[in-house]
Coordinates of C-alpha atoms (C1' of nucleotides) in Angstrom, one line a residue:
Chain U
M272 CA 0.0 -0.1 -0.1
Q273 CA 1.6 3.3 -1.0
S274 CA 1.8 6.5 1.4
K275 CA -0.5 9.3 1.1
H276 CA 2.5 10.4 2.6
A277 CA 5.5 9.3 1.0
G278 CA 8.0 11.2 -0.5
G279 CA 9.8 11.2 -3.9
V280 CA 12.9 8.6 -4.3
G281 CA 15.6 10.2 -2.1
K282 CA 13.6 12.0 -0.1
M283 CA 12.6 12.1 3.7
Q284 CA 9.7 10.2 3.3
T285 CA 6.4 10.8 6.3
A286 CA 5.2 7.1 6.8
V287 CA 3.7 5.2 9.5
I288 CA 5.0 1.8 10.6
K289 CA 2.7 -0.7 9.1
E290 CA 5.3 0.1 5.9
F291 CA 8.1 -0.3 7.6
F292 CA 7.2 -3.1 8.4
K293 CA 5.8 -4.4 5.4
Q294 CA 8.2 -3.5 3.0
S295 CA 11.6 -2.5 4.8
D296 CA 13.0 -2.5 2.1
K297 CA 12.2 0.1 0.5
Y298 CA 13.4 2.0 3.7
L299 CA 15.9 0.8 4.7
G300 CA 18.8 3.2 4.7
G301 CA 16.5 5.7 3.3
K302 CA 16.0 9.2 5.8
I303 CA 12.4 8.5 7.2
R304 CA 9.4 10.4 9.7
V305 CA 7.1 9.0 11.6
D306 CA 4.7 10.2 14.3
G307 CA 3.5 8.2 16.8
W308 CA 2.8 7.3 20.8
V309 CA 5.3 6.5 23.8
R310 CA 5.3 3.5 24.2
T311 CA 8.0 2.4 26.7
V312 CA 11.9 4.8 26.8
R313 CA 14.7 3.2 28.4
V314 CA 18.1 5.2 29.0
S315 CA 21.8 5.3 29.8
K316 CA 23.5 8.6 30.4
T317 CA 24.0 9.5 26.8
F318 CA 21.6 7.2 24.6
G319 CA 18.4 5.2 25.1
F320 CA 16.1 3.9 23.4
I321 CA 12.1 4.5 22.3
E322 CA 9.1 2.1 21.6
L323 CA 7.2 3.5 19.5
N324 CA 3.2 2.9 18.0
D325 CA 1.6 5.2 15.6
G326 CA -1.2 3.4 15.7
T327 CA -1.0 1.5 12.5
F328 CA 0.8 -2.0 13.0
F329 CA 0.8 -4.0 16.4
A330 CA 4.6 -4.1 16.8
N331 CA 5.8 -1.1 17.6
L332 CA 9.4 1.1 16.1
Q333 CA 12.0 0.8 18.5
V334 CA 13.9 4.6 18.3
V335 CA 17.6 4.6 18.7
F336 CA 18.7 7.5 20.6
E337 CA 22.2 9.5 21.1
E338 CA 23.3 12.7 23.0
S339 CA 23.9 14.3 19.7
L340 CA 20.1 15.5 20.2
G341 CA 19.8 18.9 20.5
N342 CA 16.9 17.7 23.1
F343 CA 18.3 15.3 24.7
T344 CA 17.7 15.6 28.4
E345 CA 14.1 16.7 27.1
V346 CA 13.8 13.3 25.4
A347 CA 15.5 10.9 27.6
K348 CA 12.7 12.3 30.3
L349 CA 9.8 11.0 28.4
V350 CA 8.0 9.1 30.1
T351 CA 4.5 6.5 28.0
G352 CA 2.2 8.0 26.3
S353 CA 3.5 11.1 25.4
A354 CA 3.5 12.7 22.0
I355 CA 6.8 13.0 19.0
T356 CA 7.7 13.5 15.6
V357 CA 10.9 11.6 14.7
E358 CA 13.1 12.3 12.0
G359 CA 16.1 10.4 11.3
E360 CA 17.9 7.6 9.2
L361 CA 15.7 3.4 9.2
V362 CA 18.7 0.4 10.0
E363 CA 19.6 -2.8 10.8
S364 CA 19.0 -3.6 14.8
P365 CA 21.6 -5.3 16.2
G366 CA 18.9 -6.5 18.9
A367 CA 17.5 -9.9 18.3
K368 CA 13.6 -8.7 19.0
Q369 CA 13.4 -6.4 16.1
P370 CA 14.3 -6.3 12.5
F371 CA 15.4 -2.9 12.3
E372 CA 15.3 0.5 14.1
L373 CA 14.9 4.6 13.9
K374 CA 18.3 5.9 14.2
A375 CA 17.0 9.4 15.3
E376 CA 18.3 12.7 14.3
N377 CA 15.6 14.9 15.7
I378 CA 13.0 14.0 17.8
E379 CA 10.2 16.8 18.3
I380 CA 7.8 16.2 21.3
M381 CA 4.3 17.4 19.8
G382 CA 2.3 16.8 23.2
T383 CA 3.8 15.6 26.4
C384 CA 2.2 13.5 29.6
A385 CA 1.6 14.2 33.3
P386 CA 3.0 11.5 35.0
D387 CA -0.1 10.5 36.7
Y388 CA -0.9 8.5 33.2
P389 CA -2.4 5.6 34.4
L390 CA -1.1 3.1 31.5
Q391 CA 1.6 1.0 33.0
K392 CA 4.0 -1.1 30.7
K393 CA 3.1 -3.8 32.6
R394 CA 0.2 -5.7 32.2
H395 CA -3.2 -4.4 34.0
T396 CA -6.1 -6.1 34.3
F397 CA -9.1 -5.5 31.9
E398 CA -11.4 -4.8 35.3
F399 CA -8.9 -2.2 35.3
L400 CA -8.8 -1.0 32.0
R401 CA -12.7 -1.0 31.8
T402 CA -12.7 2.1 34.2
I403 CA -10.1 4.1 31.3
A404 CA -12.4 3.2 28.9
H405 CA -11.2 5.5 26.8
L406 CA -7.4 5.3 27.6
R407 CA -7.3 1.8 26.5
P408 CA -6.9 1.2 22.5
R409 CA -3.8 2.4 23.4
T410 CA -2.7 -1.0 25.4
N411 CA -1.5 -4.0 23.0
T412 CA -5.0 -6.1 23.8
F413 CA -7.6 -3.4 22.8
A414 CA -5.4 -2.3 19.9
A415 CA -5.9 -5.6 18.8
V416 CA -9.0 -6.4 19.3
F417 CA -10.6 -3.2 17.4
R418 CA -8.5 -3.6 14.5
V419 CA -9.8 -7.3 14.3
R420 CA -13.2 -5.8 15.0
S421 CA -13.2 -3.2 11.8
L422 CA -11.4 -5.8 10.1
A423 CA -14.2 -8.0 10.5
A424 CA -16.9 -5.9 9.8
Y425 CA -15.8 -5.2 6.6
A426 CA -15.6 -8.3 5.8
I427 CA -19.0 -9.0 6.8
H428 CA -20.0 -5.9 4.4
Q429 CA -17.8 -7.4 2.0
F430 CA -19.2 -11.3 2.3
F431 CA -22.5 -9.8 1.5
Q432 CA -22.1 -6.9 -1.1
E433 CA -19.9 -9.8 -3.2
R434 CA -23.2 -12.3 -3.1
D435 CA -25.6 -9.3 -4.1
F436 CA -27.5 -8.4 -1.2
V437 CA -28.6 -5.4 -0.1
Y438 CA -27.5 -3.7 2.8
V439 CA -30.3 -2.1 4.6
H440 CA -31.1 0.8 7.9
T441 CA -34.0 -0.6 9.7
P442 CA -34.8 1.8 12.1
V443 CA -33.4 2.4 15.3
I444 CA -36.6 3.5 16.9
T445 CA -39.6 1.6 16.2
G446 CA -43.1 1.6 17.6
S447 CA -43.4 -2.1 17.7
D448 CA -43.5 -3.4 20.7
A449 CA -44.2 -6.6 20.3
E450 CA -42.0 -8.0 18.7
G451 CA -40.8 -10.5 22.2
A452 CA -37.1 -10.1 22.0
G453 CA -36.6 -9.0 25.7
E454 CA -37.5 -5.9 27.5
M455 CA -37.0 -3.0 25.2
F456 CA -36.0 1.1 26.3
R457 CA -38.8 3.5 25.9
V458 CA -38.5 6.6 23.7
T459 CA -39.9 9.6 24.7
T460 CA -39.9 13.1 24.8
L461 CA -42.6 13.4 27.4
G462 CA -41.7 15.1 30.6
F463 CA -41.3 13.2 34.2
D464 CA -43.0 16.2 36.6
K465 CA -46.5 16.0 34.8
T466 CA -46.8 13.1 32.6
P467 CA -50.4 13.1 30.8
R468 CA -52.3 10.9 31.5
K469 CA -56.1 9.5 30.3
E470 CA -58.9 9.6 32.4
A471 CA -58.1 6.1 34.0
G472 CA -54.5 6.9 34.6
Q473 CA -52.3 5.3 32.1
V474 CA -49.6 7.3 30.4
D475 CA -51.3 9.3 27.1
F476 CA -49.2 8.5 24.8
T477 CA -50.9 10.3 22.0
R478 CA -48.9 13.1 23.6
D479 CA -46.0 11.5 23.3
F480 CA -43.8 12.8 20.0
F481 CA -44.4 10.0 17.6
G482 CA -48.1 10.5 19.0
R483 CA -47.8 6.6 20.3
E484 CA -45.8 4.5 22.4
T485 CA -41.7 3.7 21.1
N486 CA -38.7 2.1 21.9
L487 CA -35.4 1.1 21.0
T488 CA -35.2 -1.8 18.4
V489 CA -34.2 -5.3 20.1
S490 CA -34.4 -7.0 16.2
G491 CA -34.7 -5.2 12.4
Q492 CA -35.8 -8.8 11.1
L493 CA -39.5 -7.1 10.5
E494 CA -38.5 -4.7 8.8
A495 CA -35.4 -6.4 7.0
E496 CA -37.7 -9.1 5.4
T497 CA -39.8 -6.4 4.0
Y498 CA -36.9 -5.4 1.6
C499 CA -35.9 -9.0 1.7
L500 CA -38.9 -9.2 -0.1
A501 CA -38.3 -6.6 -2.9
F502 CA -34.4 -7.4 -2.7
G503 CA -34.6 -11.1 -2.8
R504 CA -31.5 -10.8 -0.4
V505 CA -30.9 -8.4 2.3
Y506 CA -29.2 -7.6 5.3
T507 CA -29.0 -5.6 8.4
F508 CA -25.6 -4.8 10.9
G509 CA -26.8 -1.6 13.3
P510 CA -27.2 -1.2 17.2
T511 CA -29.3 -3.0 19.1
F512 CA -31.0 -2.3 22.7
R513 CA -31.9 -4.9 25.0
A514 CA -33.1 -3.6 29.0
E515 CA -32.6 -7.3 29.9
N516 CA -31.4 -7.0 33.2
S517 CA -28.4 -9.1 32.3
N518 CA -24.9 -9.8 34.2
T519 CA -22.8 -11.9 32.3
P520 CA -19.8 -12.0 30.5
R521 CA -21.7 -12.2 27.0
H522 CA -24.4 -10.2 27.8
A523 CA -24.6 -6.4 26.8
A524 CA -27.5 -3.1 26.9
E525 CA -26.3 -2.0 23.1
F526 CA -24.7 -4.6 20.9
W527 CA -24.9 -4.5 17.4
M528 CA -26.1 -7.3 15.0
I529 CA -25.6 -8.5 11.4
E530 CA -29.5 -9.7 10.0
P531 CA -28.7 -11.5 6.9
E532 CA -32.8 -12.2 5.1
I533 CA -32.9 -14.5 1.9
A534 CA -35.8 -14.7 -0.4
F535 CA -36.9 -18.0 -2.3
A536 CA -34.6 -19.8 1.1
D537 CA -35.3 -22.8 3.4
L538 CA -33.6 -23.5 6.7
K539 CA -31.3 -24.7 5.4
D540 CA -30.0 -22.8 2.6
D541 CA -30.0 -20.4 5.9
M542 CA -28.0 -22.5 7.0
N543 CA -25.4 -23.2 4.3
L544 CA -25.4 -19.0 4.4
A545 CA -24.2 -18.6 7.8
E546 CA -21.3 -21.1 8.1
A547 CA -20.0 -19.2 4.7
M548 CA -20.6 -15.5 6.2
M549 CA -18.7 -17.8 9.5
K550 CA -16.3 -19.0 7.9
Y551 CA -15.7 -16.3 5.0
V552 CA -15.6 -13.9 8.4
I553 CA -12.4 -16.1 10.2
G554 CA -10.4 -16.8 7.4
Y555 CA -10.0 -12.7 6.3
V556 CA -9.3 -12.2 9.7
L557 CA -6.8 -14.7 9.9
E558 CA -5.0 -13.4 6.5
N559 CA -5.2 -9.6 7.7
A560 CA -4.4 -9.5 11.5
P561 CA -1.5 -12.3 11.8
E562 CA 0.6 -9.7 14.2
E563 CA -3.3 -9.7 16.5
M564 CA -4.4 -12.8 15.6
D565 CA -1.0 -14.7 16.7
F566 CA -1.4 -12.3 20.0
F567 CA -4.0 -13.4 21.2
D568 CA -2.8 -17.6 20.6
K569 CA -0.4 -16.8 22.4
F570 CA -1.6 -14.6 25.4
I571 CA -5.1 -14.6 25.6
D572 CA -6.4 -17.7 24.3
K573 CA -3.6 -20.8 23.4
S574 CA -5.9 -22.9 21.4
L575 CA -7.3 -19.8 19.2
L576 CA -5.8 -20.4 16.0
A577 CA -5.7 -24.2 16.0
R578 CA -9.4 -24.0 17.1
L579 CA -10.2 -21.1 14.3
E580 CA -8.1 -22.7 11.6
N581 CA -10.1 -25.7 12.3
V582 CA -13.1 -25.2 11.8
L583 CA -12.4 -23.7 8.5
K584 CA -11.9 -26.8 7.1
S585 CA -14.5 -29.0 8.9
H586 CA -18.5 -28.2 8.8
F587 CA -20.1 -27.3 11.1
G588 CA -22.1 -30.1 12.9
H589 CA -26.0 -30.5 12.5
V590 CA -28.5 -31.9 15.2
T591 CA -31.8 -31.6 15.7
Y592 CA -33.5 -30.6 19.1
T593 CA -34.8 -34.1 19.2
E594 CA -31.2 -35.7 18.4
A595 CA -29.7 -33.3 21.0
I596 CA -32.1 -34.6 23.8
D597 CA -31.3 -38.5 23.1
I598 CA -27.0 -37.4 22.3
L599 CA -27.9 -35.5 25.8
K600 CA -30.0 -38.1 27.7
N601 CA -27.3 -40.6 26.8
S602 CA -24.1 -38.5 27.3
P603 CA -21.8 -39.7 30.8
E604 CA -21.9 -35.5 31.7
K605 CA -23.7 -35.3 35.1
F606 CA -26.3 -32.2 34.0
E607 CA -27.2 -30.3 37.3
Y608 CA -30.3 -29.2 35.2
P609 CA -32.5 -32.5 33.9
V610 CA -32.8 -32.7 30.0
E611 CA -36.5 -33.3 29.0
W612 CA -37.9 -33.0 25.5
G613 CA -40.0 -29.9 25.5
C614 CA -37.5 -28.1 28.0
D615 CA -35.1 -25.4 26.3
L616 CA -31.1 -25.9 26.2
Q617 CA -29.0 -25.1 29.7
T618 CA -26.2 -24.0 29.4
E619 CA -24.9 -26.4 30.1
H620 CA -26.0 -28.8 27.5
E621 CA -25.1 -26.1 25.0
R622 CA -21.6 -26.4 25.8
Y623 CA -21.4 -29.8 26.0
L624 CA -23.1 -30.2 22.5
A625 CA -20.9 -27.6 21.4
E626 CA -18.0 -28.1 23.2
K627 CA -17.2 -32.2 24.1
H628 CA -19.9 -33.8 21.6
F629 CA -19.2 -32.5 18.7
Q630 CA -15.7 -30.1 19.4
K631 CA -16.6 -27.2 16.6
P632 CA -19.4 -24.6 15.7
V633 CA -22.5 -27.0 15.9
F634 CA -26.7 -26.3 14.0
V635 CA -29.1 -26.9 17.1
T636 CA -32.8 -27.3 14.7
D637 CA -35.9 -27.6 14.5
Y638 CA -36.6 -26.7 17.6
P639 CA -40.2 -27.1 20.2
K640 CA -42.8 -24.7 18.7
Q641 CA -43.5 -23.9 23.1
I642 CA -40.2 -22.7 23.2
K643 CA -39.8 -19.9 19.9
A644 CA -41.2 -16.9 18.0
F645 CA -44.6 -16.8 16.2
Y646 CA -43.3 -16.0 13.0
M647 CA -40.6 -19.3 13.0
R648 CA -42.2 -21.6 9.9
M649 CA -44.5 -24.4 11.8
N650 CA -43.2 -27.9 10.7
D651 CA -45.0 -30.6 9.4
D652 CA -45.3 -32.7 12.2
Q653 CA -47.2 -29.3 13.4
N654 CA -45.4 -30.1 16.9
T655 CA -41.5 -28.3 16.2
V656 CA -40.9 -25.1 14.3
A657 CA -38.2 -24.9 11.6
A658 CA -35.7 -23.0 14.3
M659 CA -31.9 -23.0 14.2
D660 CA -29.2 -22.2 16.1
L661 CA -25.8 -21.8 15.6
L662 CA -24.0 -22.8 18.9
V663 CA -19.6 -22.0 19.1
P664 CA -17.2 -23.6 21.8
G665 CA -16.2 -21.3 23.8
V666 CA -19.4 -18.5 23.5
G667 CA -22.3 -20.5 23.8
E668 CA -25.5 -19.6 21.1
I669 CA -23.7 -17.2 18.3
I670 CA -26.3 -17.4 15.9
G671 CA -30.1 -17.5 16.3
G672 CA -31.9 -18.6 12.8
S673 CA -35.1 -19.5 11.1
Q674 CA -36.9 -20.3 8.1
R675 CA -39.8 -17.5 8.9
E676 CA -43.4 -18.9 8.6
E677 CA -45.8 -17.1 5.2
R678 CA -48.4 -18.9 4.5
L679 CA -50.8 -16.5 6.3
D680 CA -53.0 -19.0 7.8
Y681 CA -50.5 -20.8 9.8
L682 CA -49.1 -16.9 11.3
E683 CA -53.0 -16.0 12.2
Q684 CA -53.1 -18.9 14.0
R685 CA -49.5 -18.4 15.7
L686 CA -50.3 -15.2 16.7
A687 CA -53.3 -15.7 18.4
D688 CA -52.6 -18.7 20.3
L689 CA -49.5 -16.4 21.0
G690 CA -52.7 -13.3 22.8
L691 CA -50.6 -11.0 20.6
N692 CA -52.5 -8.0 18.8
R693 CA -52.9 -9.1 14.7
E694 CA -53.7 -5.6 14.2
D695 CA -49.9 -4.5 14.8
Y696 CA -48.4 -6.6 12.8
W697 CA -50.8 -5.6 9.6
W698 CA -47.9 -4.7 7.0
Y699 CA -45.7 -8.5 8.1
L700 CA -48.5 -10.3 7.4
D701 CA -49.9 -8.0 4.7
L702 CA -45.9 -9.4 3.5
R703 CA -48.0 -13.0 3.4
K704 CA -50.9 -11.7 1.5
Y705 CA -49.0 -10.0 -1.1
G706 CA -46.6 -12.0 -3.8
G707 CA -45.1 -13.7 -0.3
T708 CA -43.0 -17.1 -0.7
K709 CA -40.4 -18.6 1.6
H710 CA -37.5 -17.3 2.9
A711 CA -35.1 -17.1 5.6
G712 CA -32.2 -15.4 7.7
F713 CA -31.2 -15.7 11.1
G714 CA -29.5 -12.5 13.5
L715 CA -25.1 -12.6 14.4
G716 CA -24.4 -11.5 18.0
F717 CA -21.1 -9.6 16.5
E718 CA -19.2 -9.4 19.5
R719 CA -19.7 -12.5 20.0
L720 CA -18.4 -13.6 16.7
I721 CA -15.0 -10.6 17.7
M722 CA -15.2 -12.9 20.8
Y723 CA -14.8 -16.4 19.3
L724 CA -12.2 -13.9 16.4
T725 CA -10.4 -13.2 19.3
G726 CA -10.2 -16.0 22.4
M727 CA -11.5 -12.6 24.7
S728 CA -13.6 -14.1 27.2
N729 CA -16.2 -10.7 27.9
I730 CA -17.7 -8.7 25.7
R731 CA -17.9 -5.4 27.8
D732 CA -13.5 -5.9 26.5
V733 CA -15.1 -6.5 22.8
I734 CA -17.0 -3.3 22.7
S735 CA -15.5 0.3 22.9
F736 CA -17.6 1.9 25.3
P737 CA -19.8 -0.7 26.7
R738 CA -23.2 -0.2 28.2
T739 CA -24.3 -2.5 30.6
P740 CA -26.6 -2.9 33.9
K741 CA -25.4 0.2 36.1
N742 CA -22.8 1.6 34.2
A743 CA -22.8 4.2 30.8
E744 CA -19.8 6.0 32.0
F745 CA -18.6 7.7 28.9
Chain E
rU143 C1' -32.9 -10.9 39.2
rC144 C1' -30.8 -15.1 42.4
rC145 C1' -25.8 -18.2 44.3
rU146 C1' -21.0 -17.2 45.0
rC147 C1' -16.4 -14.2 45.6
rG148 C1' -14.0 -10.1 46.3
rA149 C1' -13.2 -4.1 47.4
rU150 C1' -5.7 -2.2 51.3
rA151 C1' -1.0 3.3 47.2
rG152 C1' -1.8 5.7 40.4
rC153 C1' -1.7 -0.7 39.2
rU154 C1' -0.8 -5.8 40.6
rC155 C1' -0.5 -7.6 45.7
rA156 C1' 1.4 -8.6 51.3
rA157 C1' -0.9 -8.2 56.3
rC158 C1' -5.7 -12.0 58.9
rG159 C1' -7.7 -8.5 66.6
rG160 C1' -1.5 -4.9 68.4
rU161 C1' 3.0 0.5 64.5
rA162 C1' -0.6 -0.8 57.0
rG163 C1' 4.0 -3.4 53.5
rA164 C1' 6.7 -5.0 48.3
rG165 C1' 7.0 -5.6 43.2
rC166 C1' 5.6 -2.0 39.3
rA167 C1' 4.7 3.6 38.4
rU168 C1' 5.4 9.1 39.2
rC169 C1' 10.6 12.0 41.0
rC170 C1' 15.7 12.5 41.4
rG171 C1' 20.2 9.7 40.5
rG172 C1' 23.9 5.9 38.5
rC173 C1' 25.1 3.1 34.4
rU174 C1' 27.7 3.5 26.9
rG175 C1' 22.9 -1.9 23.1
rU176 C1' 18.5 -2.0 25.7
rU177 C1' 13.7 -5.4 25.1
rA178 C1' 8.2 -5.3 31.4
rA179 C1' 16.4 -2.4 31.2
rC180 C1' 19.6 -3.2 35.3
rC181 C1' 21.3 0.2 40.3
rG182 C1' 20.3 3.2 44.5
rG183 C1' 17.4 7.1 47.2
rA184 C1' 12.6 10.3 47.8
rG185 C1' 7.0 10.9 47.9
rG186 C1' 3.0 8.2 48.1
rG187 C1' -2.5 5.7 52.3
rU188 C1' -9.6 8.3 56.6
rU189 C1' -7.4 -0.1 53.8
rG190 C1' -15.0 1.4 48.9
rC191 C1' -18.9 3.3 52.5
rU192 C1' -22.1 3.6 56.9
rG193 C1' -23.5 1.6 61.1
rG194 C1' -21.9 -1.7 64.9
rU195 C1' -18.7 -5.3 68.4
rU196 C1' -14.0 -4.7 71.3
rC197 C1' -8.8 -1.4 75.7
rG198 C1' -7.9 -1.3 69.6
rA199 C1' -11.0 -3.1 63.2
rA200 C1' -7.5 -3.6 57.0
rU201 C1' -9.1 -7.4 60.0
rC202 C1' -15.2 -9.7 63.3
rC203 C1' -20.4 -9.0 62.6
rA204 C1' -25.3 -6.3 59.5
rG205 C1' -26.5 -3.0 55.7
rC206 C1' -24.6 -0.8 51.2
rU207 C1' -22.8 0.3 47.1
rC208 C1' -19.7 -0.9 43.2
rG209 C1' -17.3 -5.5 40.5
rG210 C1' -15.6 -10.1 38.9
rG211 C1' -17.2 -16.0 38.2
rG212 C1' -22.1 -19.0 37.6
rA213 C1' -26.8 -19.2 36.4
rG214 C1' -32.0 -16.9 34.0
rC215 C1' -33.5 -13.6 29.3
rC216 C1' -30.9 -13.9 25.3
rA217 C1' -27.5 -12.9 20.1

RNA sequence: UCCUCGAUAGCUCAACGGUAGAGCAUCCGGCUGUUAACCGGAGGGUUGCUGGUUCGAAUCCAGCUCGGGGAGCCA
């Protein structure tokens, strides 16, 4: 990649550290200028070393400076976190830990760093770093996490765009409060002191901003289906909000979700899409962030690379809910919760299936209708629905999807059975009246994908500023 | 929301009923190739908050707040 800053041959070249590592031949022996932040300084009486990072590359550039420097005393006093611009010659390094280093001829101090800077050059706990979420992207782990996150987002867009999917922006504010996917955050401009009431005492939402009750979306799926039945293949990728009081390493109140929806497609097509997408993203990240992935493998999860590479080579497992119940019943494992057909699978059951029995990602399909949402397509047995969950080792449920019920009479019956108001779904039901066809889709929790890709074990450490119960700092 | 464990210097931890310590970080000094550099010195604390027991509480008890792990809900 040619830097937009790169100058002509023989002149001083300003470039980013990534380029020195990717094309060191081009720069070795030449004069360069580089901007960055000090990660650590090691100084002696007449010379010193600076580890410089400019955010473009995982590794640091070692800068060597000597007494001849005009501002040697000031440079020698630099502390971790300072911003500097260095000019000098890029030379081969005699040290064992880096191939080359920058022999400084001039160091300009662009921004000093106060001595109470909380980041040290030793290891911090993730719990502490969460309290300084504005500074943590400067650490190795978070630099790696958020570069992988960026690459994974790009890979997802690329995967769908290459396959002619249309990216749909579904609304963040929704008027539908009956999507059944959990507690919602209310959106209102009504005052708290004198909330308008109707005669019976309930809040009068006709006087609210939208003239009706509105909430933050818990899923873009129903809206995505409308565009699916126009474009054939669509996907959403945006923020999602759940007001559940969930206190776990896998839940956040604000998270990002990817929801593809495909027309003229059944559950099998849906699972094939999900598997292809997962493999595409894994492959893309392994190829484009090798330094970051090596770091995770070394310091975060020692079996990460082996596991991801194995996933690329193997086919995902497939098992029906009914078969899964049999596997669990016949397993030697002692479960805390009893296994019975009709009960939802507990976390311990899901973990056993993904981590012990299959030891790779596995689709569980055809769940009892009682434990799944109204829009999932009824199977011929009238007892199970065409649903699928993808379980992955270490994270658990990462995808939930289904073939949608396209038969109007079946769908109306399901709404009635669940006590849902038919009028609230008038436009959703219209899709079944006007050219309805079989279609399917799924929801992928983006943060859970990042956890799976990096080996990070807490969702709060894979999203820039996590929102969880009792925490919305920053 | 439930169960469980925890909160001591900026950070990571020790002290477990009797004067609150160490390593790292910071500041000062030393050191001619360092790699979480090294060596010497200094400053730094209402022991999460409120109350209780005790001659005496970081330590024991109660409540609260916040955090970790597990569970539920789910992505």
